[in-house]
Amino acid sequence: LLKNSFKVVGKDKDIIKPTIHMVMFSLILTTLFFGVLLSFFTGRYVGWGILVLLILISILTPFKFFYYIRQKADQSWIVYNTICGKDISYSDAHSHTKLQKSNLRKIAFIEIIMKYVGSQRSRKDGIGGVLINLFLAALTEIWDLLSHYMIPAVVVEQKPLKQIVPQIKSLKNNVPATLVGVFGIDFVGNVIG
């Protein structure tokens, strides 16, 4: 799996551009956050710090989900075309995914909700807290798996989300044992985490 992944990435350098864009956006958000903290600790530019913090919380953090989903969609389209033997640019992929913006927005909204659900893990001790934490961890892991399937299905197959749901139900019968093991290891690692 890793060998073939690196082989595909090696065929087209545009595949890594969406990842670079996500990393850069994350660096900008992190820099702004620490800049706000610095302004609060030093007592300088506190008014600007509050303004930047409000923009971070109300605009940039929610926008991050939509931006990341769109970048993953762009990457899916580039990978698909690379596997098919076509060499497309990042801008071609971005133009293609523009056609699926409404479905990608729905996925991003669900992503925001799942992030909130994942943050609601109980701090309680005892069997009740452990069961709630396991349920929430399983729910977020299932969403993680579904989102990895839904983005390429929306972008490559150009299907609406309603048509993808029946395919997801049959997906469990068609996933190779190797991938089931990888997903299981990922799930167990996150539950332990």
CSV table of C-alpha atoms in Angstrom, one decimal:
chain,number,residue,atom,x,y,z
A,1,LEU,CA,0.0,0.0,0.0
A,2,LEU,CA,2.8,2.4,0.9
A,3,LYS,CA,4.9,1.5,-2.0
A,4,ASN,CA,2.1,2.0,-4.5
A,5,SER,CA,1.1,5.3,-2.8
A,6,PHE,CA,4.7,6.7,-3.2
A,7,LYS,CA,4.8,5.4,-6.8
A,8,VAL,CA,1.6,7.4,-7.7
A,9,VAL,CA,2.9,10.5,-5.9
A,10,GLY,CA,6.2,10.2,-7.9
A,11,LYS,CA,4.3,10.2,-11.2
A,12,ASP,CA,2.8,13.7,-10.7
A,13,LYS,CA,4.2,16.4,-8.4
A,14,ASP,CA,0.8,18.2,-8.4
A,15,ILE,CA,-0.5,15.5,-6.0
A,16,ILE,CA,1.3,17.1,-3.1
A,17,LYS,CA,0.2,20.7,-3.8
A,18,PRO,CA,-3.1,20.3,-1.9
A,19,THR,CA,-1.2,18.9,1.1
A,20,ILE,CA,1.3,21.8,1.0
A,21,HIS,CA,-1.7,24.3,0.8
A,22,MET,CA,-3.2,22.6,3.9
A,23,VAL,CA,0.1,22.8,5.8
A,24,MET,CA,0.5,26.5,4.9
A,25,PHE,CA,-3.0,27.3,6.0
A,26,SER,CA,-2.4,25.5,9.3
A,27,LEU,CA,0.9,27.4,9.8
A,28,ILE,CA,-0.9,30.7,9.2
A,29,LEU,CA,-3.6,29.8,11.8
A,30,THR,CA,-1.0,28.6,14.3
A,31,THR,CA,1.1,31.8,13.8
A,32,LEU,CA,-2.0,34.0,14.3
A,33,PHE,CA,-3.0,32.1,17.4
A,34,PHE,CA,0.5,32.4,19.0
A,35,GLY,CA,0.6,36.1,17.9
A,36,VAL,CA,-2.6,36.7,19.8
A,37,LEU,CA,-1.1,34.9,22.9
A,38,LEU,CA,2.0,37.0,22.6
A,39,SER,CA,0.0,40.2,22.5
A,40,PHE,CA,-1.9,39.2,25.6
A,41,PHE,CA,1.2,38.2,27.5
A,42,THR,CA,3.2,41.4,26.6
A,43,GLY,CA,0.2,43.7,26.9
A,44,ARG,CA,0.9,45.3,23.6
A,45,TYR,CA,-1.6,45.5,20.8
A,46,VAL,CA,-4.2,43.7,22.9
A,47,GLY,CA,-7.1,45.3,20.9
A,48,TRP,CA,-5.6,43.9,17.7
A,49,GLY,CA,-5.1,40.6,19.5
A,50,ILE,CA,-8.8,40.4,20.5
A,51,LEU,CA,-9.8,41.3,16.9
A,52,VAL,CA,-7.6,38.6,15.4
A,53,LEU,CA,-8.8,36.1,18.0
A,54,LEU,CA,-12.4,36.8,17.1
A,55,ILE,CA,-11.6,36.4,13.4
A,56,LEU,CA,-9.8,33.1,14.2
A,57,ILE,CA,-12.7,31.7,16.1
A,58,SER,CA,-15.6,33.0,14.0
A,59,ILE,CA,-14.3,32.9,10.5
A,60,LEU,CA,-10.9,31.1,9.9
A,61,THR,CA,-11.5,28.0,12.1
A,62,PRO,CA,-14.8,27.1,10.5
A,63,PHE,CA,-13.4,28.0,7.0
A,64,LYS,CA,-10.5,25.5,7.7
A,65,PHE,CA,-12.9,22.6,7.4
A,66,PHE,CA,-14.3,23.7,4.1
A,67,TYR,CA,-10.8,24.5,2.8
A,68,TYR,CA,-9.3,21.1,3.8
A,69,ILE,CA,-12.2,19.2,2.2
A,70,ARG,CA,-11.8,21.1,-1.0
A,71,GLN,CA,-8.0,20.4,-1.0
A,72,LYS,CA,-8.6,16.7,-0.4
A,73,ALA,CA,-11.1,16.7,-3.2
A,74,ASP,CA,-8.6,18.4,-5.5
A,75,GLN,CA,-6.0,15.8,-4.5
A,76,SER,CA,-8.5,12.9,-5.1
A,77,TRP,CA,-9.1,14.2,-8.7
A,78,ILE,CA,-5.4,14.6,-9.4
A,79,VAL,CA,-4.6,11.0,-8.0
A,80,TYR,CA,-7.5,9.5,-10.1
A,81,ASN,CA,-6.2,11.1,-13.3
A,82,THR,CA,-2.6,10.1,-12.5
A,83,ILE,CA,-3.7,6.5,-12.0
A,84,CYS,CA,-5.6,6.7,-15.3
A,85,GLY,CA,-2.4,8.0,-17.1
A,86,LYS,CA,-3.5,11.6,-17.5
A,87,ASP,CA,-1.4,14.5,-16.3
A,88,ILE,CA,-3.6,17.3,-15.0
A,89,SER,CA,-2.6,20.4,-13.1
A,90,TYR,CA,-3.7,21.5,-9.7
A,91,SER,CA,-5.7,24.3,-11.3
A,92,ASP,CA,-7.5,21.8,-13.5
A,93,ALA,CA,-8.4,19.8,-10.5
A,94,HIS,CA,-9.6,22.9,-8.6
A,95,SER,CA,-11.8,23.8,-11.6
A,96,HIS,CA,-13.3,20.2,-11.7
A,97,THR,CA,-14.1,20.1,-8.0
A,98,LYS,CA,-15.8,23.5,-8.3
A,99,LEU,CA,-18.7,21.5,-9.9
A,100,GLN,CA,-19.1,19.5,-6.7
A,101,LYS,CA,-19.0,22.4,-4.2
A,102,SER,CA,-22.4,21.8,-2.7
A,103,ASN,CA,-21.7,18.1,-1.9
A,104,LEU,CA,-18.3,19.1,-0.5
A,105,ARG,CA,-19.8,21.7,1.7
A,106,LYS,CA,-22.2,19.1,3.1
A,107,ILE,CA,-19.2,16.9,3.9
A,108,ALA,CA,-17.5,19.8,5.6
A,109,PHE,CA,-20.6,20.6,7.7
A,110,ILE,CA,-20.7,17.0,8.9
A,111,GLU,CA,-16.9,17.2,9.6
A,112,ILE,CA,-17.5,20.2,11.8
A,113,ILE,CA,-20.3,18.3,13.7
A,114,MET,CA,-18.1,15.3,14.1
A,115,LYS,CA,-15.2,17.4,15.4
A,116,TYR,CA,-17.6,18.8,18.0
A,117,VAL,CA,-18.9,15.3,18.9
A,118,GLY,CA,-15.3,14.1,19.2
A,119,SER,CA,-14.5,17.0,21.6
A,120,GLN,CA,-17.4,16.1,23.9
A,121,ARG,CA,-15.6,13.1,25.3
A,122,SER,CA,-16.5,12.6,28.9
A,123,ARG,CA,-14.0,13.4,31.6
A,124,LYS,CA,-15.9,11.2,34.0
A,125,ASP,CA,-14.3,8.1,35.5
A,126,GLY,CA,-16.1,4.8,35.8
A,127,ILE,CA,-17.7,2.5,33.4
A,128,GLY,CA,-20.2,5.1,32.1
A,129,GLY,CA,-17.5,7.6,31.1
A,130,VAL,CA,-15.4,4.8,29.5
A,131,LEU,CA,-18.4,3.6,27.4
A,132,ILE,CA,-19.3,7.1,26.3
A,133,ASN,CA,-15.7,7.7,25.3
A,134,LEU,CA,-15.6,4.4,23.4
A,135,PHE,CA,-18.8,5.2,21.6
A,136,LEU,CA,-17.7,8.7,20.6
A,137,ALA,CA,-14.3,7.4,19.5
A,138,ALA,CA,-16.0,4.7,17.4
A,139,LEU,CA,-18.3,7.4,15.9
A,140,THR,CA,-15.5,9.7,14.9
A,141,GLU,CA,-13.5,6.8,13.5
A,142,ILE,CA,-16.4,5.6,11.4
A,143,TRP,CA,-16.9,9.2,10.1
A,144,ASP,CA,-13.1,9.4,9.3
A,145,LEU,CA,-13.4,6.2,7.2
A,146,LEU,CA,-16.6,7.4,5.5
A,147,SER,CA,-15.2,10.9,4.7
A,148,HIS,CA,-12.2,9.2,3.0
A,149,TYR,CA,-14.6,7.3,0.8
A,150,MET,CA,-17.1,10.0,0.2
A,151,ILE,CA,-14.8,12.7,-1.1
A,152,PRO,CA,-13.4,10.6,-4.0
A,153,ALA,CA,-16.9,9.2,-4.7
A,154,VAL,CA,-18.3,12.8,-5.0
A,155,VAL,CA,-15.4,14.1,-7.0
A,156,VAL,CA,-14.5,11.1,-9.2
A,157,GLU,CA,-17.8,9.4,-9.6
A,158,GLN,CA,-19.7,12.7,-9.4
A,159,LYS,CA,-22.5,11.2,-7.3
A,160,PRO,CA,-24.7,13.0,-4.9
A,161,LEU,CA,-24.4,12.0,-1.3
A,162,LYS,CA,-27.7,10.2,-1.3
A,163,GLN,CA,-26.4,7.8,-3.9
A,164,ILE,CA,-23.2,7.1,-2.0
A,165,VAL,CA,-24.9,5.8,1.1
A,166,PRO,CA,-26.0,2.4,-0.4
A,167,GLN,CA,-22.5,1.9,-1.7
A,168,ILE,CA,-21.1,2.5,1.7
A,169,LYS,CA,-23.3,-0.3,3.1
A,170,SER,CA,-21.8,-2.7,0.5
A,171,LEU,CA,-18.3,-1.4,1.1
A,172,LYS,CA,-17.7,-3.6,4.1
A,173,ASN,CA,-18.1,-6.7,1.9
A,174,ASN,CA,-15.6,-5.4,-0.7
A,175,VAL,CA,-12.8,-4.0,1.5
A,176,PRO,CA,-9.7,-6.3,1.3
A,177,ALA,CA,-8.5,-7.8,4.5
A,178,THR,CA,-5.3,-5.8,4.4
A,179,LEU,CA,-7.2,-2.5,4.5
A,180,VAL,CA,-9.5,-3.8,7.2
A,181,GLY,CA,-6.4,-4.4,9.3
A,182,VAL,CA,-5.1,-0.9,8.6
A,183,PHE,CA,-8.4,0.6,9.5
A,184,GLY,CA,-8.6,-1.6,12.6
A,185,ILE,CA,-5.1,-0.5,13.7
A,186,ASP,CA,-6.0,3.1,13.2
A,187,PHE,CA,-9.3,2.7,15.1
A,188,VAL,CA,-7.6,0.9,18.1
A,189,GLY,CA,-4.8,3.6,18.1
A,190,ASN,CA,-7.3,6.4,18.3
A,191,VAL,CA,-9.4,4.6,21.0
A,192,ILE,CA,-6.2,4.1,23.1
A,193,GLY,CA,-5.3,7.8,22.4
